Short mmCIF file of C-alpha atoms in Angstrom, two decimals:
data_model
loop_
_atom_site.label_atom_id
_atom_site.label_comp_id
_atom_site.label_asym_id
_atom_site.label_seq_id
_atom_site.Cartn_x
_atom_site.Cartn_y
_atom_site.Cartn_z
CA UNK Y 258 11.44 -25.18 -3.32
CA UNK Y 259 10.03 -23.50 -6.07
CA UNK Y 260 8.07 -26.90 -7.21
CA UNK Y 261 6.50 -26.88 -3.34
CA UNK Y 262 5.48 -22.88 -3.97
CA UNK Y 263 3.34 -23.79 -7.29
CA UNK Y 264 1.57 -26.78 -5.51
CA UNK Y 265 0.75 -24.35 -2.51
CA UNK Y 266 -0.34 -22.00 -5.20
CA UNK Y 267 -2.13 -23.82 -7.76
CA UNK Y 268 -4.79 -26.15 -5.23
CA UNK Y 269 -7.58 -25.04 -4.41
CA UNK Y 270 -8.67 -23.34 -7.79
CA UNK Y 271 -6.10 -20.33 -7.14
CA UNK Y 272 -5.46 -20.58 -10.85
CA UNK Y 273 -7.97 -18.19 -11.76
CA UNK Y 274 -6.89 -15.38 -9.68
CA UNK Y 275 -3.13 -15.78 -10.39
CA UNK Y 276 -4.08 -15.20 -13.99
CA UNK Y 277 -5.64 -12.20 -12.60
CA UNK Y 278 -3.01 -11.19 -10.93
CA UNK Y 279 -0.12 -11.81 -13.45
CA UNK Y 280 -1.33 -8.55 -15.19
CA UNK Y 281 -1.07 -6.57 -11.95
CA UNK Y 282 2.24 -7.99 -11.06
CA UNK Y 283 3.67 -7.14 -14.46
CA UNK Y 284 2.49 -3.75 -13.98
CA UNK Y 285 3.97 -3.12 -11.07
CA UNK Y 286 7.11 -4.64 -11.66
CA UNK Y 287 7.10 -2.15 -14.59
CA UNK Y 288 6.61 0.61 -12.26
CA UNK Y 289 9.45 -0.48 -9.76
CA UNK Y 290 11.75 -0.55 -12.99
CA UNK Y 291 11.07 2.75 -13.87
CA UNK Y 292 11.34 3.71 -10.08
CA UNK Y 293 14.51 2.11 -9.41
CA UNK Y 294 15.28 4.04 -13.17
CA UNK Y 295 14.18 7.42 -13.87
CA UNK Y 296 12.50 7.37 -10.38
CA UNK Y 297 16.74 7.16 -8.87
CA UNK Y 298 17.51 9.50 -11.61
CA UNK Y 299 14.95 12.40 -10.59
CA UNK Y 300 16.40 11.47 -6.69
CA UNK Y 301 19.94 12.26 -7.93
CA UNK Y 302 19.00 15.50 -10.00
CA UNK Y 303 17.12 17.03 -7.23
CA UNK Y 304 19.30 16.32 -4.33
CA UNK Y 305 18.46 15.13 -0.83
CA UNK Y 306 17.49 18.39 0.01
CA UNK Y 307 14.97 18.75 -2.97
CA UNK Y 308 14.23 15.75 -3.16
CA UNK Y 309 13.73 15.76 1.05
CA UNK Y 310 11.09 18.40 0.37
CA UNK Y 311 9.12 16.53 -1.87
CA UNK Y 312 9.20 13.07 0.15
CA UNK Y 313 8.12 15.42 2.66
CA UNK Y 314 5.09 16.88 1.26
CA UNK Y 315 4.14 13.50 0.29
CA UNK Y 316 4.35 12.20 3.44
CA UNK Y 317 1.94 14.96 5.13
CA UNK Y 318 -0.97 14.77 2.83
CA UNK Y 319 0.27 10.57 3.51
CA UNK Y 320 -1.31 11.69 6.97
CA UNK Y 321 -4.64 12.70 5.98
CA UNK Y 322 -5.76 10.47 2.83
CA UNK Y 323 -7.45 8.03 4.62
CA UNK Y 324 -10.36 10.31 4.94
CA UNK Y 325 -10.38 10.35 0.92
CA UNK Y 326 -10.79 6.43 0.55
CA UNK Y 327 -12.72 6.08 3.78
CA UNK Y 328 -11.48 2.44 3.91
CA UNK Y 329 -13.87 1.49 1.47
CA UNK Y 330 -12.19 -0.56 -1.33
CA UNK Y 331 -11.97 -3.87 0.23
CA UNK Y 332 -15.39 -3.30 1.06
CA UNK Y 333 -16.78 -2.20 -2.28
CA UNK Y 334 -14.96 -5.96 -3.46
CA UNK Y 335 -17.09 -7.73 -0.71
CA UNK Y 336 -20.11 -6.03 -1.54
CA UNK Y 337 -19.75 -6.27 -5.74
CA UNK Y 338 -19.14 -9.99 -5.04
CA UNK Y 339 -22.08 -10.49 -3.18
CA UNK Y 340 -24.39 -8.75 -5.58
CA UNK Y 341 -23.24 -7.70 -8.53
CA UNK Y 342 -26.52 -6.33 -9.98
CA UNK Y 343 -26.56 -3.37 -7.23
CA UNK Y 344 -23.09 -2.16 -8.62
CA UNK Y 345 -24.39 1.11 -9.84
CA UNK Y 346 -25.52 1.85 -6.22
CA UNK Y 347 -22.73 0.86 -4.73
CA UNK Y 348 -20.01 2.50 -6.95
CA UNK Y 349 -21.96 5.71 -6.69
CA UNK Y 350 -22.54 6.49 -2.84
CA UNK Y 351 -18.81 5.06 -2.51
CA UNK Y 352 -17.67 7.91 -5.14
CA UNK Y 353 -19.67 10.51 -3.49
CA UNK Y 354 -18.39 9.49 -0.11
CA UNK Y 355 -15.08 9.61 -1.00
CA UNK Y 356 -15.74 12.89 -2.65
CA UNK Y 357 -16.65 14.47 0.67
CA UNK Y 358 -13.57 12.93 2.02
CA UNK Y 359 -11.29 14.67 -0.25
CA UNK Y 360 -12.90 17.94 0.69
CA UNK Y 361 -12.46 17.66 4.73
CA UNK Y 362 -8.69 16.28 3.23
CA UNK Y 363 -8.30 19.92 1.80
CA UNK Y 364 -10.00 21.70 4.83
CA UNK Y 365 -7.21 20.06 7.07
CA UNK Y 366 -4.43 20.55 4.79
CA UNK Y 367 -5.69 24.67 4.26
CA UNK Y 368 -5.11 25.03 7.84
CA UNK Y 369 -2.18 22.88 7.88
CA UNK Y 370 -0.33 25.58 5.12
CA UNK Y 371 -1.78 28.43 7.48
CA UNK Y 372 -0.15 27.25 10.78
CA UNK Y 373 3.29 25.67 9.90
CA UNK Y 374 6.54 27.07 9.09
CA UNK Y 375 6.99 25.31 5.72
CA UNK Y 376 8.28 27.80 2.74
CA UNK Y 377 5.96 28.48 0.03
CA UNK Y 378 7.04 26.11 -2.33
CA UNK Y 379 6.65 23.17 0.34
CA UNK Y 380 3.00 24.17 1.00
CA UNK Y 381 2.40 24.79 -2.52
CA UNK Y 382 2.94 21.20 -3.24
CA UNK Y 383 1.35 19.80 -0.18
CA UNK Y 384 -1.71 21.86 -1.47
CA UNK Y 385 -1.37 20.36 -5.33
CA UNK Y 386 -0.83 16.58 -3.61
CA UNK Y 387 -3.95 16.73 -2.00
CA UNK Y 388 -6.20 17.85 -4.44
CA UNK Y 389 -5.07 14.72 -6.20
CA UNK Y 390 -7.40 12.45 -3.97
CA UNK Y 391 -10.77 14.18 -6.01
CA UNK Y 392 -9.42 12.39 -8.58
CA UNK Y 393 -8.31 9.15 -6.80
CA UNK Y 394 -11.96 9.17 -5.90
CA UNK Y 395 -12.71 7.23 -9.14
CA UNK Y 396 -10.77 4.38 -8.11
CA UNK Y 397 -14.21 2.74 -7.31
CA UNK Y 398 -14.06 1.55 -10.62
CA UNK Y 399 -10.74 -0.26 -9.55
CA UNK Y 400 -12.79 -2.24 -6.64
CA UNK Y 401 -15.21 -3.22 -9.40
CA UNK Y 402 -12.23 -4.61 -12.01
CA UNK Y 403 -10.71 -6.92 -8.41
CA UNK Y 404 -13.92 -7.82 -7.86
CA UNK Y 405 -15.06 -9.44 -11.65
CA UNK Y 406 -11.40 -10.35 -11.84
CA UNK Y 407 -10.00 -8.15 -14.23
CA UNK Y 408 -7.06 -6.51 -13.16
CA UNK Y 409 -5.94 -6.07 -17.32
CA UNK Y 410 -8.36 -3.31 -17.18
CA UNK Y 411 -6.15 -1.80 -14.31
CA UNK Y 412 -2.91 -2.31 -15.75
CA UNK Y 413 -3.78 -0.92 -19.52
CA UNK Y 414 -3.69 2.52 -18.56
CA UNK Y 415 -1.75 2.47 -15.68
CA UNK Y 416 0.91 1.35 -17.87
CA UNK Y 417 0.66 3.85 -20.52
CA UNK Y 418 0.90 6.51 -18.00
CA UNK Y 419 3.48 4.86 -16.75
CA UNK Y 420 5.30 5.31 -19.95
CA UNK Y 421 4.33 8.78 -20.60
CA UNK Y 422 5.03 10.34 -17.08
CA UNK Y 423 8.56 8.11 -17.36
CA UNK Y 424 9.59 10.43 -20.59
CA UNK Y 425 8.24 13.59 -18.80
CA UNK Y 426 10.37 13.25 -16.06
CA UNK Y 427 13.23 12.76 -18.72
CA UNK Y 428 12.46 15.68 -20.34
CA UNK Y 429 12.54 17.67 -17.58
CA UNK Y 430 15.91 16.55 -15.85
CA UNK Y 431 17.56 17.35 -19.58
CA UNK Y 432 16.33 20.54 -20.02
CA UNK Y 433 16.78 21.62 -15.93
CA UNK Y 434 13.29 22.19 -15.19
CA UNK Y 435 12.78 22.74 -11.06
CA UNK Y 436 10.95 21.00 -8.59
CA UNK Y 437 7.42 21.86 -8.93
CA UNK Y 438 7.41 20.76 -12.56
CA UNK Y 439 7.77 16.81 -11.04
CA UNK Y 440 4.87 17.72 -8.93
CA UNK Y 441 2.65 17.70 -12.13
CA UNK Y 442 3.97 14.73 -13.75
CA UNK Y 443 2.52 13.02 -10.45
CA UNK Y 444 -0.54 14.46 -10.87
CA UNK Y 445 -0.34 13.46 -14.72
CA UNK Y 446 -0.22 9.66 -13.01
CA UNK Y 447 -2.98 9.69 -11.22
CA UNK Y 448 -5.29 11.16 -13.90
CA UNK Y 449 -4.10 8.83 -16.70
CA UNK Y 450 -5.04 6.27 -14.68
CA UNK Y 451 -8.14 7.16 -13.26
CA UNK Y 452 -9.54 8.23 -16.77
CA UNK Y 453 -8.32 5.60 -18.72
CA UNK Y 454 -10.12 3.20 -16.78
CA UNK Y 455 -13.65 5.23 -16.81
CA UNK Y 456 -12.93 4.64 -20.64
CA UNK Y 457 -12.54 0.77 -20.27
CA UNK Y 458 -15.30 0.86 -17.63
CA UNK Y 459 -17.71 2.55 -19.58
CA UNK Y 460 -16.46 0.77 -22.93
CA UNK Y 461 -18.03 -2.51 -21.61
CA UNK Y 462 -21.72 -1.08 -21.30
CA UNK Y 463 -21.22 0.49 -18.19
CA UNK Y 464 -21.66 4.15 -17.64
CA UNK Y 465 -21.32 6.84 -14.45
CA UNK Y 466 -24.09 8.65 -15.08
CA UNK Y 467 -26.06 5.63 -14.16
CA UNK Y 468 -24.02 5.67 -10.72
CA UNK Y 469 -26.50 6.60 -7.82
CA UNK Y 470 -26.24 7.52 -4.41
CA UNK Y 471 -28.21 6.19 -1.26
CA UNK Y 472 -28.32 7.41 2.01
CA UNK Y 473 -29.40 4.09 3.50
CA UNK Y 474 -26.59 2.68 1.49
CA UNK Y 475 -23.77 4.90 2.52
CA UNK Y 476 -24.88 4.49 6.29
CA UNK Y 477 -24.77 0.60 5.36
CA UNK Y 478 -21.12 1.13 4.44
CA UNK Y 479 -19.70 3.25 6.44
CA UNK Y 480 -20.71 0.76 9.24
CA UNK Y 481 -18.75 -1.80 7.81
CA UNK Y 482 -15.85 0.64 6.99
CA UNK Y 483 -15.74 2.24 10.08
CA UNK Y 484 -13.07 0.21 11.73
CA UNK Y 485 -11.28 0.42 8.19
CA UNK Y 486 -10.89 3.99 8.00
CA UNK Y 487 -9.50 4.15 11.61
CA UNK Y 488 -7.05 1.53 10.55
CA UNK Y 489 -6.30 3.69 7.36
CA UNK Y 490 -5.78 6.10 9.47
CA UNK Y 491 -3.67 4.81 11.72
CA UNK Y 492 -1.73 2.89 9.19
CA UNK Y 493 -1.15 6.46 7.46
CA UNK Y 494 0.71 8.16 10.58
CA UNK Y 495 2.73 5.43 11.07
CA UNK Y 496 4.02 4.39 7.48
CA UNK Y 497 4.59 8.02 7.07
CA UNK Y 498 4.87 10.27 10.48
CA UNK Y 499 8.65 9.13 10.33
CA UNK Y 500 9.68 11.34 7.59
CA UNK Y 501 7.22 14.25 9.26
CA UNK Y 502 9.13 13.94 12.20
CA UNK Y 503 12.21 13.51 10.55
CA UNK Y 504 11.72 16.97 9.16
CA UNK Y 505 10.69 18.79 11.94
CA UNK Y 506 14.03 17.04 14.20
CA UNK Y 507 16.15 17.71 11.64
CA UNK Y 508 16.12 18.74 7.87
CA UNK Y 509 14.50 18.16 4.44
CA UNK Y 510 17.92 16.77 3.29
CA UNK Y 511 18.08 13.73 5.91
CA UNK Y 512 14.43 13.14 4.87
CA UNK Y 513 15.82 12.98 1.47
CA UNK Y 514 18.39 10.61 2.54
CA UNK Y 515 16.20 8.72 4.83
CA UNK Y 516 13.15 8.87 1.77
CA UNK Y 517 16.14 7.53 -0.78
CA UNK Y 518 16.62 4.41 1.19
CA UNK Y 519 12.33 3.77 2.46
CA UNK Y 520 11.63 3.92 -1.06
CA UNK Y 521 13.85 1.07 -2.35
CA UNK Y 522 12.89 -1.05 1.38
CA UNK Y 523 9.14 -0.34 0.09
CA UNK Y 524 8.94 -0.64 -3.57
CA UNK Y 525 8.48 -4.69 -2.92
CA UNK Y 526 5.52 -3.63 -0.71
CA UNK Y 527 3.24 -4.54 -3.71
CA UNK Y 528 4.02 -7.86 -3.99
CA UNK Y 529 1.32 -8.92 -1.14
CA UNK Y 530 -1.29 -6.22 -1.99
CA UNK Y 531 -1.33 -7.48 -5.38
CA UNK Y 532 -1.43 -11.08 -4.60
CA UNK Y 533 -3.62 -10.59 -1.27
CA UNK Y 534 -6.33 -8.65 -3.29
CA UNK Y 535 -6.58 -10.85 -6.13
CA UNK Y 536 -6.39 -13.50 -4.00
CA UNK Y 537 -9.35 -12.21 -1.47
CA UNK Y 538 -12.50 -13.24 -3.42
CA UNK Y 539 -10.71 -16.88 -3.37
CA UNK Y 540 -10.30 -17.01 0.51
CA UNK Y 541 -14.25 -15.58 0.62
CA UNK Y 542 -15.15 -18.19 -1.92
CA UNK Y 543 -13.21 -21.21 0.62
CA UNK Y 544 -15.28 -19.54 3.99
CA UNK Y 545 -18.55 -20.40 1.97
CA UNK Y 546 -17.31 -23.99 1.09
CA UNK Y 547 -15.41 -25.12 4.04
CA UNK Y 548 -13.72 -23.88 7.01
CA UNK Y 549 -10.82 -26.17 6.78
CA UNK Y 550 -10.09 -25.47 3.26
CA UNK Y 551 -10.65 -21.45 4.51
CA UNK Y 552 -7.60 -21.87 6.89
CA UNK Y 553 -5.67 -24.37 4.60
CA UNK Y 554 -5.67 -21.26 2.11
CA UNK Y 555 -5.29 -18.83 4.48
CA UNK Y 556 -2.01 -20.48 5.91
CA UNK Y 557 -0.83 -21.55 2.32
CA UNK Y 558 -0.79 -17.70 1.78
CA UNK Y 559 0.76 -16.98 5.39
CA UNK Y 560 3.35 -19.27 4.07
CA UNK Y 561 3.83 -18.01 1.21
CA UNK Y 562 4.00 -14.44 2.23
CA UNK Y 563 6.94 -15.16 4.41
CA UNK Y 564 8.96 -16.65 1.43
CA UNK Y 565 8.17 -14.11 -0.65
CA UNK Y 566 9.53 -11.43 2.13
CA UNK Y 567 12.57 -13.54 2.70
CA UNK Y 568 13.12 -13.54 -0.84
CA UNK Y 569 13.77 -9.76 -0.88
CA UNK Y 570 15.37 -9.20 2.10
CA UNK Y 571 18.22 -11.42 1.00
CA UNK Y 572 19.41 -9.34 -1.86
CA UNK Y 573 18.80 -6.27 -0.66
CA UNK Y 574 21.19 -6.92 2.33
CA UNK Y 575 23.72 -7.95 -0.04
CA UNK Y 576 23.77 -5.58 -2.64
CA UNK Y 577 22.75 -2.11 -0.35
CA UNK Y 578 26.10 -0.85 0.14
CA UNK Y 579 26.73 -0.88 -3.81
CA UNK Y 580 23.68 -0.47 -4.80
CA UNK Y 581 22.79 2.81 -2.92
CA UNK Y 582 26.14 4.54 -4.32
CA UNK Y 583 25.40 3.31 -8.10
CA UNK Y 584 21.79 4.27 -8.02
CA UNK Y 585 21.63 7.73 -6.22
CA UNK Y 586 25.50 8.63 -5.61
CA UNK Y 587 27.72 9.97 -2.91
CA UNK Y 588 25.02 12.31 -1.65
CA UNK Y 589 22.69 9.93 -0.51
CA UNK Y 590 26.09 8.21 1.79
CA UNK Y 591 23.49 7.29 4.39
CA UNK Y 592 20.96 5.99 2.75
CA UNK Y 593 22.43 2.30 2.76
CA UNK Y 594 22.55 1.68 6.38
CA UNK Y 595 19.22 2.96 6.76
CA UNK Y 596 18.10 0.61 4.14
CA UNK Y 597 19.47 -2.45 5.78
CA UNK Y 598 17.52 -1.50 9.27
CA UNK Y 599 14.37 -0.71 7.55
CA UNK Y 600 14.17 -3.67 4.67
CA UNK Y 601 13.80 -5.94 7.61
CA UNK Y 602 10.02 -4.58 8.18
CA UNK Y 603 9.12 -5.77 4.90
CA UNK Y 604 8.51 -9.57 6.24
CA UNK Y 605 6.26 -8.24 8.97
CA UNK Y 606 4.42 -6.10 6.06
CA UNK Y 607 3.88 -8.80 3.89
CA UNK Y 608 2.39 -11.11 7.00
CA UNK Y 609 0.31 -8.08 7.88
CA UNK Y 610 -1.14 -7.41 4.82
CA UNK Y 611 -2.20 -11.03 4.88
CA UNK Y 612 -3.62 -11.02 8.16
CA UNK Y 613 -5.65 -7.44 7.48
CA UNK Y 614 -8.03 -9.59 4.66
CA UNK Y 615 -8.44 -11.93 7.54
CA UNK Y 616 -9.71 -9.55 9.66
CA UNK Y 617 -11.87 -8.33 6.33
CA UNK Y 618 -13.46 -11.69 6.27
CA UNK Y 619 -13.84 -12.69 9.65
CA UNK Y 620 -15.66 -9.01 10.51
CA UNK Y 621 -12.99 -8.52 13.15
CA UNK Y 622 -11.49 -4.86 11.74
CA UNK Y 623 -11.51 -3.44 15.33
CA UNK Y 624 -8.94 -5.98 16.55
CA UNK Y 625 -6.99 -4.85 13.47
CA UNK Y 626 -7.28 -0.95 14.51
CA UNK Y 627 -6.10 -1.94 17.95
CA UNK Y 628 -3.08 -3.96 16.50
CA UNK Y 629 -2.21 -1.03 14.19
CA UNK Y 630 -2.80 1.75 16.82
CA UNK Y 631 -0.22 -0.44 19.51
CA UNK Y 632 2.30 0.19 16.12
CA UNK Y 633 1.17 3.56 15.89
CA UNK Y 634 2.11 4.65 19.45
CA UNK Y 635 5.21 2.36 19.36
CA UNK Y 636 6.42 3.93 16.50
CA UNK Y 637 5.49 7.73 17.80
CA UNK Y 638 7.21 6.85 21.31
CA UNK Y 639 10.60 5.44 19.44
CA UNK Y 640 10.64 8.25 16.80
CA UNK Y 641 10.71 10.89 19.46
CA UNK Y 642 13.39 8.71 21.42
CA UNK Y 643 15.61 7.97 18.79
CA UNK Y 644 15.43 10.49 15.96
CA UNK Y 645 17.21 12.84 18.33
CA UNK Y 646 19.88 10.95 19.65
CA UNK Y 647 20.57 8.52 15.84
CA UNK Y 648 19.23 10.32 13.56
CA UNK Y 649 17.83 8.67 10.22
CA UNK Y 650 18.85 5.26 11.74
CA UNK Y 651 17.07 5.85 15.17
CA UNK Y 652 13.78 6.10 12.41
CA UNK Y 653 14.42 3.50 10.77
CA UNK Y 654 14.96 0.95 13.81
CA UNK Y 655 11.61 2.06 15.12
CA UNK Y 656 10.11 1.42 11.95
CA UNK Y 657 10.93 -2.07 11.86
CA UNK Y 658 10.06 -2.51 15.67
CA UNK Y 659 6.84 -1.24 15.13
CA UNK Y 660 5.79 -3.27 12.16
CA UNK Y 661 6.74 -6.18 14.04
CA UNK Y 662 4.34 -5.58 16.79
CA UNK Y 663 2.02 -4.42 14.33
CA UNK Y 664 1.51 -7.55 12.48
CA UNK Y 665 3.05 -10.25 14.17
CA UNK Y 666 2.93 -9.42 17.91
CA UNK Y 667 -0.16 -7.84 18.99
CA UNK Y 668 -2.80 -10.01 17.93
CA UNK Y 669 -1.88 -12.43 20.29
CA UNK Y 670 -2.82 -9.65 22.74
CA UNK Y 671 -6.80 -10.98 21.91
CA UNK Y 672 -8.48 -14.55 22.25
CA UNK Y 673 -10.47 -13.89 18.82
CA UNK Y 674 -7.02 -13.09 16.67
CA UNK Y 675 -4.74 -15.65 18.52
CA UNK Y 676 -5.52 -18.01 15.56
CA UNK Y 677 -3.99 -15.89 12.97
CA UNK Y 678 -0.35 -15.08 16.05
CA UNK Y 679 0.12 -18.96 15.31
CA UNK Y 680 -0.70 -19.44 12.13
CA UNK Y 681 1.68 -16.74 11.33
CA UNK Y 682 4.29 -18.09 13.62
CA UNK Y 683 3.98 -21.18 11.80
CA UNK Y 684 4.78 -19.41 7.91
CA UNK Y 685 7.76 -17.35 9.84
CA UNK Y 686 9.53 -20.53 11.02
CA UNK Y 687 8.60 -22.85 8.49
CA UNK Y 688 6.73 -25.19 10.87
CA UNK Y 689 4.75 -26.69 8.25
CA UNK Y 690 7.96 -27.54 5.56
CA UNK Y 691 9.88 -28.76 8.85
CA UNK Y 692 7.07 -31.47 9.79
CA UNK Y 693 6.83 -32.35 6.35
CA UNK Y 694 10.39 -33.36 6.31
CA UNK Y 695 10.37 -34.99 9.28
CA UNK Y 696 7.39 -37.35 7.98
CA UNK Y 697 8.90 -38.14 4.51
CA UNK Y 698 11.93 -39.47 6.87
#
C-alpha cells in the first residue's frame, strides 16, 4: 500500500512540491505535538469552564475573519504564478485590502461586546483576538513563499515561535498566571510569525515599502475573490457557529468539553491544506499541459486524500476513550464520545479541501459557495434541533452531517461539479485500487 501511495505521488513531477511541502508538514506536525502537549496541559489547568470561555471567544471572532483575508490567498498564488514581475502590486493592494477588512472585523466585533451578555473578561478577549487579523494581514508574504515554492521560509519562524510561545505557556501554568495571560501568548504567535517572515522576505532583495496599491487592481481581485470570501464566510459560521451556539444553549464549560474533543478531531485538518496548497501550482501547471493528465492528478490526490483521512480516523477511534482521560483528565468525561462522532467529518474535510482548489482552477467558486452554504444551513437547522435535546453530542452529529453534504453530496446537485461527486466517489470507495486488482487477476 504504501509502495502504490509513492507511485501516485511521485508521477507527474510532484517531486518538487513534496519537497516543498516536507518543510510545512514538519512544521505542523511540530505544532500538533506541542498541541496535543502543552496545548492539553493549558486545557487541563484552565478547566472546561476557562478553557470553554476561551474556545469561545475564538470561535466568535472565527465568525467574522473572513472579511480580514477577503479570500484572497489562493488567489494571490494564481496571480504570483502567472506573473511574477507584478508581485509588488499585487502583494500591496492585497495587504491594504485586507487591512480594511480587519477594520470592518473590529467595527462588528465593537458592537458585538456592546449588545451581548458576555462578562468582561469574555469580551475583553474577543476584542484582543480580533485585533490580531491587522497583523495576519501580512500573510501576503505567505501567498508569495507557496507560490515560488518555498514553504522553509514559512516554517523558520513559525517554528521558533512555536518554541517560544510553547515555554510561555509553561511558565505561566507553573507560576498560576490566569486566563488572559494565554490570550497574549496567542497574540505572541501570530506576530512571530508574521515578522519573521517580512525579515526573510525582505532578506532576499525584496522590500514593503516597494509594495503598491491599485485601484484597478484591487477591483481586478476582488472579482475573482468574490465568491471566495462568501465561501470564507460561510465556511467560518459553520466550522465554528457550533461552539457559539453551544454557549448560548448551554454553558462555557460544555464548550470546553465539546472544544477539548474538536480540537484533537481537527488538529489533522492540516494535512490536506498543506499538501493541497503546495500541491496547487502542480495541478495549474497539468491544466496548461493536458487535460487528462489535469484529472489523472486531480483524482491521484482525491485518492489520496481519502487514505490519508482513513488513516486518522482509525486510531483515533481506537485510542479516544484512553486517550481523552490521559491527555485532559476526568473533567473533560465527555469529551471522548464527542470525539468519536465528530473525527468522522475529517474524511469529508480532507475531500473538500481537495475539491475547493478545483473549483479555484476551474473558475467555478460560486458552485463552491452554494455547496458550503447547503452545509451552512444544514448545520444551523441540526444545531438548533439537537443541541437542546443531546447536548455536545447533538453538535457534534450535525457537524459530521453537514460536512458530508458539504463536500461530498452537494455538488452533485449541479451539471458543471458532477465531475468532481464521481471522481470523489471513486477515492471514497477505492474504485480505482479495486479495478486494478481485478485486471492484474
Amino acid at each position: 500500500m504504501i509502495q502504490k501511495i509513492k507511485n501516485v505521488i511521485f508521477q507527474g513531477g510532484f517531486l518538487r512540491y513534496l519537497k516543498n511541502t516536507s518543510w510545512l508538514m514538519a512544521e505542523k506536525v511540530a505544532r500538533m505535538v506541542v498541541a496535543l502537549t502543552i496545548g492539553v496541559w493549558v486545557a487541563r489547568y484552565l478547566g472546561p469552564n476557562q478553557f470553554g470561555v476561551l474556545s469561545y471567544a475564538q470561535s466568535f471572532v472565527g465568525l467574522f475573519t473572513a472579511f480580514s483575508t477577503l479570500g484572497l490567498n489562493d488567489i494571490i498564488v494564481r496571480e504570483l504564478v502567472k506573473d511574477k514581475d507584478d508581485k509588488n502590486l499585487i502583494l500591496g493592494t492585497s495587504f491594504w485590502m485586507q487591512i480594511l477588512g480587519s477594520c470592518f472585523i473590529m467595527f462588528c466585533l465593537l458592537i458585538a461586546v456592546f449588545v451581548n451578555n458576555n462578562d468582561q473578561l469574555t469580551n475583553k478577549i474577543i476584542l484582543i483576538l480580533g485585533g490580531i487579523t491587522f497583523i495576519n494581514s501580512f500573510g501576503v508574504i505567505t501567498s508569495y513563499f507557496y507560490s515560488n515554492v518555498t514553504s522553509k521560509n514559512i516554517v523558520i519562524p513559525s517554528f521558533i515561535g512555536l518554541l517560544i510561545s510553547a515555554g510561555l505557556k509553561v511558565f505561566f501554568i507553573l507560576n498560576n498566571y490566569s486566563l488572559i495571560y494565554f490570550v497574549y501568548v496567542l497574540v505572541f504567535d501570530i506576530a512571530f510569525l508574521m515578522f519573521g517572515q517580512i525579515y526573510l522576505y525582505q532578506r532576499q532583495g525584496n522590500f514593503i515599502r516597494q509594495w503598491s496599491f491599485s485601484t484597478k487592481k484591487a477591483k481586478e481581485l476582488l472579482l475573482d475573490a468574490w465568491p471566495l470570501i462568501l465561501s470564507a464566510i460561510v465556511i467560518s459560521i459553520y466550522m465554528k457557529i457550533d461552539q457559539v451556539m453551544i454557549k448560548e444553549f448551554l454553558n462555557a464549560e460544555a464548550v470546553g468539553q465539546y472544544s477539548a474533543a474538536v480540537r484533537l478531531s481537527e488538529a489533522w485538518y492540516f494535512i490536506p491544506m498543506i499538501i493541497c496548497s503546495s500541491l496547487f501550482p502542480a495541478i495549474l501547471n497539468a491544466k496548461k499541459i493536458d487535460e487528462r493528465l489535469y484529472f489523472s492528478r486531480l483524482q491521484r490526490l482525491f485518492n489520496l486524500m481519502v487514505v490519508l483521512g482513513l488513516s486518522v480516523v482509525v486510531p483515533v477511534l481506537l485510542l479516544s476513550d484512553w486517550g481523552i482521560e490521559l491527555l485532559y483528565g476526568e473533567a473533560y468525561n465527555l469529551s471522548a464520545t464527542v470525539l468519536k462522532i465528530h473525527i468522522w467529518a475529517g474524511v469529508f474535510v480532507f475531500l473538500g479541501v481537495a475539491n475547493q482548489k478545483w473549483f479555484i482552477s476551474e473558475n467555478l467558486q460560486k458552485y463552491n459557495i452554494l455547496c458550503l452554504a447547503l452545509g451552512m444551513l444544514v448545520n444551523i437547522v441540526l444545531n438548533i434541533l439537537l443541541i437542546p435535546k443531546y447536548g455536545i453530542l447533538g453538535a457534534a452529529y450535525a457537524t459530521l452531517i453537514a460536512q458530508a453534504i458539504a463536500s461530498l453530496f452537494a455538488p452533485v446537485l449541479f451539471k458543471k461539479t458532477r465531475k468532481t461527486f464521481y471522481m470523489m466517489v471513486k477515492a471514497l470507495f477505492f474504485i480505482e485500487t479495486i479495478k486494478n486488482s481485478i485486471k492484474r487477476i
